[in-house]
PDB file of C-alpha atoms in Angstrom:
ATOM      1  CA  UNK A   1      16.581  21.474  -1.020  1.00 42.00           C
ATOM      2  CA  UNK A   2      14.365  20.758  -4.146  1.00 45.00           C
ATOM      3  CA  UNK A   3      15.315  17.823  -6.460  1.00 46.00           C
ATOM      4  CA  UNK A   4      16.905  20.479  -8.946  1.00 52.00           C
ATOM      5  CA  UNK A   5      19.173  21.704  -6.147  1.00 55.00           C
ATOM      6  CA  UNK A   6      20.144  18.271  -5.386  1.00 63.00           C
ATOM      7  CA  UNK A   7      21.026  17.197  -8.802  1.00 59.00           C
ATOM      8  CA  UNK A   8      24.564  18.761  -8.510  1.00 64.00           C
ATOM      9  CA  UNK A   9      25.080  16.057  -5.642  1.00 77.00           C
ATOM     10  CA  UNK A  10      23.946  13.368  -7.826  1.00 82.00           C
ATOM     11  CA  UNK A  11      26.470  13.801 -10.432  1.00 80.00           C
ATOM     12  CA  UNK A  12      26.894  12.951 -14.281  1.00 83.00           C
ATOM     13  CA  UNK A  13      27.265   9.316 -13.594  1.00 85.00           C
ATOM     14  CA  UNK A  14      23.673   8.821 -12.135  1.00 87.00           C
ATOM     15  CA  UNK A  15      21.736  11.566 -13.747  1.00 83.00           C
ATOM     16  CA  UNK A  16      20.028   9.077 -16.149  1.00 86.00           C
ATOM     17  CA  UNK A  17      18.874   6.669 -13.296  1.00 91.00           C
ATOM     18  CA  UNK A  18      15.210   5.639 -13.476  1.00 93.00           C
ATOM     19  CA  UNK A  19      13.079   2.973 -11.976  1.00 95.00           C
ATOM     20  CA  UNK A  20      12.435   1.675 -15.533  1.00 95.00           C
ATOM     21  CA  UNK A  21      16.047   1.764 -16.443  1.00 94.00           C
ATOM     22  CA  UNK A  22      17.015  -0.680 -13.314  1.00 94.00           C
ATOM     23  CA  UNK A  23      17.900  -4.084 -13.953  1.00 92.00           C
ATOM     24  CA  UNK A  24      15.974  -6.226 -11.601  1.00 92.00           C
ATOM     25  CA  UNK A  25      16.760  -9.473 -12.435  1.00 92.00           C
ATOM     26  CA  UNK A  26      18.832 -10.077  -9.099  1.00 93.00           C
ATOM     27  CA  UNK A  27      16.896  -7.701  -7.100  1.00 95.00           C
ATOM     28  CA  UNK A  28      13.129  -7.551  -8.025  1.00 96.00           C
ATOM     29  CA  UNK A  29      12.351  -6.858  -4.203  1.00 96.00           C
ATOM     30  CA  UNK A  30      14.626  -3.968  -4.125  1.00 96.00           C
ATOM     31  CA  UNK A  31      12.824  -2.556  -7.049  1.00 97.00           C
ATOM     32  CA  UNK A  32       9.482  -2.985  -5.695  1.00 97.00           C
ATOM     33  CA  UNK A  33      10.508  -1.395  -2.399  1.00 97.00           C
ATOM     34  CA  UNK A  34      11.818   1.580  -4.197  1.00 97.00           C
ATOM     35  CA  UNK A  35       8.684   2.118  -6.315  1.00 97.00           C
ATOM     36  CA  UNK A  36       6.666   1.962  -2.957  1.00 96.00           C
ATOM     37  CA  UNK A  37       9.046   4.592  -1.293  1.00 96.00           C
ATOM     38  CA  UNK A  38       8.632   6.664  -4.446  1.00 95.00           C
ATOM     39  CA  UNK A  39       4.616   6.556  -4.347  1.00 94.00           C
ATOM     40  CA  UNK A  40       4.560   7.014  -0.504  1.00 92.00           C
ATOM     41  CA  UNK A  41       3.188   3.762   0.369  1.00 94.00           C
ATOM     42  CA  UNK A  42       6.510   2.775   2.116  1.00 94.00           C
ATOM     43  CA  UNK A  43       7.681   5.270   4.799  1.00 94.00           C
ATOM     44  CA  UNK A  44      11.554   4.196   5.161  1.00 95.00           C
ATOM     45  CA  UNK A  45      13.743   1.904   3.039  1.00 96.00           C
ATOM     46  CA  UNK A  46      16.991   0.538   4.121  1.00 95.00           C
ATOM     47  CA  UNK A  47      19.149  -1.030   0.984  1.00 96.00           C
ATOM     48  CA  UNK A  48      22.155  -2.979   1.829  1.00 95.00           C
ATOM     49  CA  UNK A  49      24.747  -5.097  -0.007  1.00 93.00           C
ATOM     50  CA  UNK A  50      28.183  -5.156  -1.581  1.00 91.00           C
ATOM     51  CA  UNK A  51      29.476  -2.283  -4.006  1.00 89.00           C
ATOM     52  CA  UNK A  52      27.982  -2.153  -7.659  1.00 88.00           C
ATOM     53  CA  UNK A  53      24.480  -3.758  -7.012  1.00 92.00           C
ATOM     54  CA  UNK A  54      22.532  -0.658  -7.651  1.00 94.00           C
ATOM     55  CA  UNK A  55      21.717   0.952  -4.221  1.00 95.00           C
ATOM     56  CA  UNK A  56      22.586   4.339  -5.604  1.00 95.00           C
ATOM     57  CA  UNK A  57      20.824   3.975  -8.623  1.00 95.00           C
ATOM     58  CA  UNK A  58      17.688   2.915  -6.926  1.00 96.00           C
ATOM     59  CA  UNK A  59      17.713   5.720  -4.382  1.00 96.00           C
ATOM     60  CA  UNK A  60      18.088   8.415  -7.199  1.00 94.00           C
ATOM     61  CA  UNK A  61      15.451   6.795  -9.395  1.00 95.00           C
ATOM     62  CA  UNK A  62      12.867   6.668  -6.331  1.00 95.00           C
ATOM     63  CA  UNK A  63      13.836  10.333  -5.739  1.00 93.00           C
ATOM     64  CA  UNK A  64      13.230  11.372  -9.278  1.00 90.00           C
ATOM     65  CA  UNK A  65       9.871   9.425  -9.445  1.00 92.00           C
ATOM     66  CA  UNK A  66       8.490  10.944  -6.517  1.00 93.00           C
ATOM     67  CA  UNK A  67       9.107  14.553  -7.624  1.00 86.00           C
ATOM     68  CA  UNK A  68       6.336  16.601  -8.957  1.00 78.00           C
ATOM     69  CA  UNK A  69       5.957  20.268  -9.666  1.00 69.00           C
ATOM     70  CA  UNK A  70       3.208  22.311  -7.781  1.00 66.00           C
ATOM     71  CA  UNK A  71      -0.208  22.553  -9.658  1.00 66.00           C
ATOM     72  CA  UNK A  72      -1.943  26.061  -8.882  1.00 69.00           C
ATOM     73  CA  UNK A  73      -5.590  25.999  -7.891  1.00 63.00           C
ATOM     74  CA  UNK A  74      -8.197  27.086 -10.344  1.00 62.00           C
ATOM     75  CA  UNK A  75     -11.734  28.108 -10.459  1.00 70.00           C
ATOM     76  CA  UNK A  76     -14.343  26.108 -12.267  1.00 69.00           C
ATOM     77  CA  UNK A  77     -16.377  27.497 -15.321  1.00 77.00           C
ATOM     78  CA  UNK A  78     -19.891  29.196 -13.818  1.00 73.00           C
ATOM     79  CA  UNK A  79     -22.608  26.727 -13.407  1.00 71.00           C
ATOM     80  CA  UNK A  80     -26.318  27.376 -14.313  1.00 71.00           C
ATOM     81  CA  UNK A  81     -26.625  29.761 -11.535  1.00 70.00           C
ATOM     82  CA  UNK A  82     -23.445  31.502 -12.128  1.00 71.00           C
ATOM     83  CA  UNK A  83     -21.456  30.002  -9.434  1.00 67.00           C
ATOM     84  CA  UNK A  84     -17.833  29.282  -9.502  1.00 71.00           C
ATOM     85  CA  UNK A  85     -16.188  26.463  -7.438  1.00 66.00           C
ATOM     86  CA  UNK A  86     -12.375  26.824  -6.380  1.00 62.00           C
ATOM     87  CA  UNK A  87     -10.398  23.632  -6.758  1.00 61.00           C
ATOM     88  CA  UNK A  88      -7.323  23.648  -4.409  1.00 63.00           C
ATOM     89  CA  UNK A  89      -4.054  23.221  -5.961  1.00 54.00           C
ATOM     90  CA  UNK A  90      -1.557  20.290  -5.530  1.00 61.00           C
ATOM     91  CA  UNK A  91       1.650  21.155  -3.803  1.00 61.00           C
ATOM     92  CA  UNK A  92       5.149  20.315  -5.022  1.00 73.00           C
ATOM     93  CA  UNK A  93       6.567  16.967  -4.023  1.00 82.00           C
ATOM     94  CA  UNK A  94      10.439  17.451  -3.471  1.00 86.00           C
ATOM     95  CA  UNK A  95      13.233  15.171  -2.592  1.00 90.00           C
ATOM     96  CA  UNK A  96      16.818  15.695  -1.132  1.00 92.00           C
ATOM     97  CA  UNK A  97      19.754  13.348  -2.380  1.00 93.00           C
ATOM     98  CA  UNK A  98      22.783  13.336  -0.271  1.00 93.00           C
ATOM     99  CA  UNK A  99      25.927  11.239   0.115  1.00 92.00           C
ATOM    100  CA  UNK A 100      26.363  10.712   3.628  1.00 92.00           C
ATOM    101  CA  UNK A 101      29.747  11.741   3.555  1.00 89.00           C
ATOM    102  CA  UNK A 102      29.023  15.259   1.816  1.00 90.00           C
ATOM    103  CA  UNK A 103      26.219  15.747   4.457  1.00 91.00           C
ATOM    104  CA  UNK A 104      28.657  15.134   7.215  1.00 88.00           C
ATOM    105  CA  UNK A 105      31.034  17.545   5.566  1.00 88.00           C
ATOM    106  CA  UNK A 106      28.105  20.297   5.365  1.00 88.00           C
ATOM    107  CA  UNK A 107      27.150  19.723   8.812  1.00 87.00           C
ATOM    108  CA  UNK A 108      30.827  20.267  10.199  1.00 83.00           C
ATOM    109  CA  UNK A 109      31.107  23.189   7.731  1.00 81.00           C
ATOM    110  CA  UNK A 110      28.058  24.973   9.052  1.00 81.00           C
ATOM    111  CA  UNK A 111      29.450  24.764  12.624  1.00 68.00           C
ATOM    112  CA  UNK A 112      32.386  26.418  11.696  1.00 67.00           C
ATOM    113  CA  UNK A 113      30.437  29.094   9.702  1.00 68.00           C
ATOM    114  CA  UNK A 114      31.721  27.971   6.140  1.00 70.00           C
ATOM    115  CA  UNK A 115      28.626  27.033   4.613  1.00 70.00           C
ATOM    116  CA  UNK A 116      24.858  26.888   5.306  1.00 78.00           C
ATOM    117  CA  UNK A 117      23.091  24.647   7.346  1.00 85.00           C
ATOM    118  CA  UNK A 118      21.855  21.714   5.560  1.00 88.00           C
ATOM    119  CA  UNK A 119      19.624  20.483   8.324  1.00 90.00           C
ATOM    120  CA  UNK A 120      16.426  22.480   7.365  1.00 90.00           C
ATOM    121  CA  UNK A 121      16.263  21.251   3.939  1.00 88.00           C
ATOM    122  CA  UNK A 122      16.653  17.737   4.953  1.00 92.00           C
ATOM    123  CA  UNK A 123      13.716  18.202   7.128  1.00 92.00           C
ATOM    124  CA  UNK A 124      11.515  20.008   4.801  1.00 90.00           C
ATOM    125  CA  UNK A 125      12.005  17.540   1.641  1.00 91.00           C
ATOM    126  CA  UNK A 126       9.252  15.204   1.215  1.00 92.00           C
ATOM    127  CA  UNK A 127      11.640  12.358   0.624  1.00 94.00           C
ATOM    128  CA  UNK A 128      15.195  12.297   1.824  1.00 95.00           C
ATOM    129  CA  UNK A 129      17.664   9.933   0.451  1.00 96.00           C
ATOM    130  CA  UNK A 130      20.968   9.174   2.267  1.00 95.00           C
ATOM    131  CA  UNK A 131      23.527   7.167  -0.023  1.00 95.00           C
ATOM    132  CA  UNK A 132      26.566   5.309   1.474  1.00 93.00           C
ATOM    133  CA  UNK A 133      25.623   5.465   5.144  1.00 91.00           C
ATOM    134  CA  UNK A 134      28.541   4.036   6.938  1.00 86.00           C
ATOM    135  CA  UNK A 135      31.226   5.620   4.899  1.00 82.00           C
ATOM    136  CA  UNK A 136      31.392   8.632   7.225  1.00 75.00           C
ATOM    137  CA  UNK A 137      33.626   9.449  10.090  1.00 73.00           C
ATOM    138  CA  UNK A 138      31.669  11.732  12.469  1.00 67.00           C
ATOM    139  CA  UNK A 139      32.254  14.351  14.970  1.00 68.00           C
ATOM    140  CA  UNK A 140      29.722  14.534  17.729  1.00 73.00           C
ATOM    141  CA  UNK A 141      28.269  17.730  16.239  1.00 75.00           C
ATOM    142  CA  UNK A 142      27.997  16.198  12.799  1.00 77.00           C
ATOM    143  CA  UNK A 143      26.629  12.699  14.324  1.00 81.00           C
ATOM    144  CA  UNK A 144      23.940  14.712  16.380  1.00 87.00           C
ATOM    145  CA  UNK A 145      22.953  16.485  13.238  1.00 87.00           C
ATOM    146  CA  UNK A 146      22.476  13.271  11.469  1.00 88.00           C
ATOM    147  CA  UNK A 147      20.443  11.944  14.565  1.00 90.00           C
ATOM    148  CA  UNK A 148      18.198  15.143  14.715  1.00 92.00           C
ATOM    149  CA  UNK A 149      17.450  14.918  10.968  1.00 93.00           C
ATOM    150  CA  UNK A 150      16.448  11.189  11.200  1.00 93.00           C
ATOM    151  CA  UNK A 151      14.533  11.489  14.242  1.00 93.00           C
ATOM    152  CA  UNK A 152      12.531  14.328  13.170  1.00 94.00           C
ATOM    153  CA  UNK A 153      11.526  12.633   9.957  1.00 94.00           C
ATOM    154  CA  UNK A 154      10.658   9.658  12.063  1.00 93.00           C
ATOM    155  CA  UNK A 155       8.181  11.663  14.264  1.00 93.00           C
ATOM    156  CA  UNK A 156       6.753  13.528  11.260  1.00 93.00           C
ATOM    157  CA  UNK A 157       6.366  10.277   8.992  1.00 93.00           C
ATOM    158  CA  UNK A 158       8.362  11.583   6.290  1.00 93.00           C
ATOM    159  CA  UNK A 159      10.052   9.416   3.863  1.00 95.00           C
ATOM    160  CA  UNK A 160      13.600   8.139   4.172  1.00 96.00           C
ATOM    161  CA  UNK A 161      15.803   5.971   1.751  1.00 97.00           C
ATOM    162  CA  UNK A 162      19.135   4.903   2.972  1.00 96.00           C
ATOM    163  CA  UNK A 163      21.590   2.789   1.119  1.00 95.00           C
ATOM    164  CA  UNK A 164      24.649   1.206   3.075  1.00 94.00           C
ATOM    165  CA  UNK A 165      27.406  -1.454   2.470  1.00 93.00           C
ATOM    166  CA  UNK A 166      26.972  -2.494   6.138  1.00 91.00           C
ATOM    167  CA  UNK A 167      25.059  -5.637   6.937  1.00 91.00           C
ATOM    168  CA  UNK A 168      22.249  -5.316   9.643  1.00 89.00           C
ATOM    169  CA  UNK A 169      24.601  -7.011  12.045  1.00 92.00           C
ATOM    170  CA  UNK A 170      27.327  -4.459  11.433  1.00 91.00           C
ATOM    171  CA  UNK A 171      24.817  -1.616  11.335  1.00 89.00           C
ATOM    172  CA  UNK A 172      23.653  -2.559  14.988  1.00 90.00           C
ATOM    173  CA  UNK A 173      27.157  -2.861  16.097  1.00 88.00           C
ATOM    174  CA  UNK A 174      28.079   0.522  14.651  1.00 85.00           C
ATOM    175  CA  UNK A 175      24.809   2.646  15.381  1.00 85.00           C
ATOM    176  CA  UNK A 176      22.727   0.409  17.708  1.00 85.00           C
ATOM    177  CA  UNK A 177      19.421  -0.886  17.012  1.00 87.00           C
ATOM    178  CA  UNK A 178      17.142   2.075  17.076  1.00 85.00           C
ATOM    179  CA  UNK A 179      16.894   2.640  13.364  1.00 82.00           C
ATOM    180  CA  UNK A 180      16.501  -1.059  12.426  1.00 85.00           C
ATOM    181  CA  UNK A 181      13.570  -1.109  15.123  1.00 87.00           C
ATOM    182  CA  UNK A 182      11.903   1.813  13.412  1.00 85.00           C
ATOM    183  CA  UNK A 183      12.171   0.190  10.090  1.00 81.00           C
ATOM    184  CA  UNK A 184      10.013  -2.469  11.341  1.00 77.00           C
ATOM    185  CA  UNK A 185       7.035   0.121  11.564  1.00 82.00           C
ATOM    186  CA  UNK A 186       6.135   1.252   8.212  1.00 80.00           C
ATOM    187  CA  UNK A 187       9.568   0.498   6.543  1.00 92.00           C
ATOM    188  CA  UNK A 188      11.698  -2.378   4.941  1.00 94.00           C
ATOM    189  CA  UNK A 189      15.259  -3.490   4.989  1.00 94.00           C
ATOM    190  CA  UNK A 190      16.122  -5.204   1.689  1.00 96.00           C
ATOM    191  CA  UNK A 191      19.388  -6.969   0.984  1.00 96.00           C
ATOM    192  CA  UNK A 192      20.736  -6.456  -2.766  1.00 95.00           C
ATOM    193  CA  UNK A 193      22.522  -9.467  -4.221  1.00 92.00           C
ATOM    194  CA  UNK A 194      24.190 -10.384  -7.416  1.00 87.00           C
ATOM    195  CA  UNK A 195      27.571  -9.486  -8.974  1.00 79.00           C
ATOM    196  CA  UNK A 196      29.254  -6.033  -9.077  1.00 75.00           C
ATOM    197  CA  UNK A 197      28.298  -4.630 -12.339  1.00 70.00           C
ATOM    198  CA  UNK A 198      30.484  -1.558 -12.116  1.00 67.00           C
ATOM    199  CA  UNK A 199      33.673  -3.472 -13.909  1.00 59.00           C
ATOM    200  CA  UNK A 200      30.957  -4.255 -16.791  1.00 57.00           C
ATOM    201  CA  UNK A 201      29.862  -0.824 -17.084  1.00 56.00           C
ATOM    202  CA  UNK A 202      33.616   0.246 -17.353  1.00 50.00           C
ATOM    203  CA  UNK A 203      34.249  -2.005 -20.327  1.00 41.00           C
ATOM    204  CA  UNK A 204      30.853  -0.812 -22.278  1.00 35.00           C
TER     205      UNK A 204
END
């Protein structure tokens, strides 16, 4: 799906998240990595840390920064000999944001014929953002779907951003070390520190 299609999954609470509005006082490396993911110089990013550190903010902001509309091709003005030259257009760049709980639910639902299969759109998107990895409980079918999506994107060198509350050690115990190994090749793992800022936002 395009970014517009995924806006509904972002929700009103996060619709104003941008890279410039992120408070990077505690996490300058995380902001740097999110910018690199958005500009395509970083292929994969895993953000981990406790709740309220801004992981979701950074994923959404990176997706918003990555997006661009298509630009149509055009012909040049005639030169002195009357020749025109065609300039190729610039293709659109789209991202897809999925809370992993919702993606797993959609994968289950498509197996029962209750909704469209989300896997093709997750493969097509230029940048795929998976929020709160580790909160899900997967059936075998849903787990295989997640793995197919991530394996495809790894093979095709398509950007992936993931947030999780799990530590790398907990991630390895739960999922094995394949993803962490892949992140060492064109990717980064960044720990987000600082305090939980959600109570502060709730008082403002």
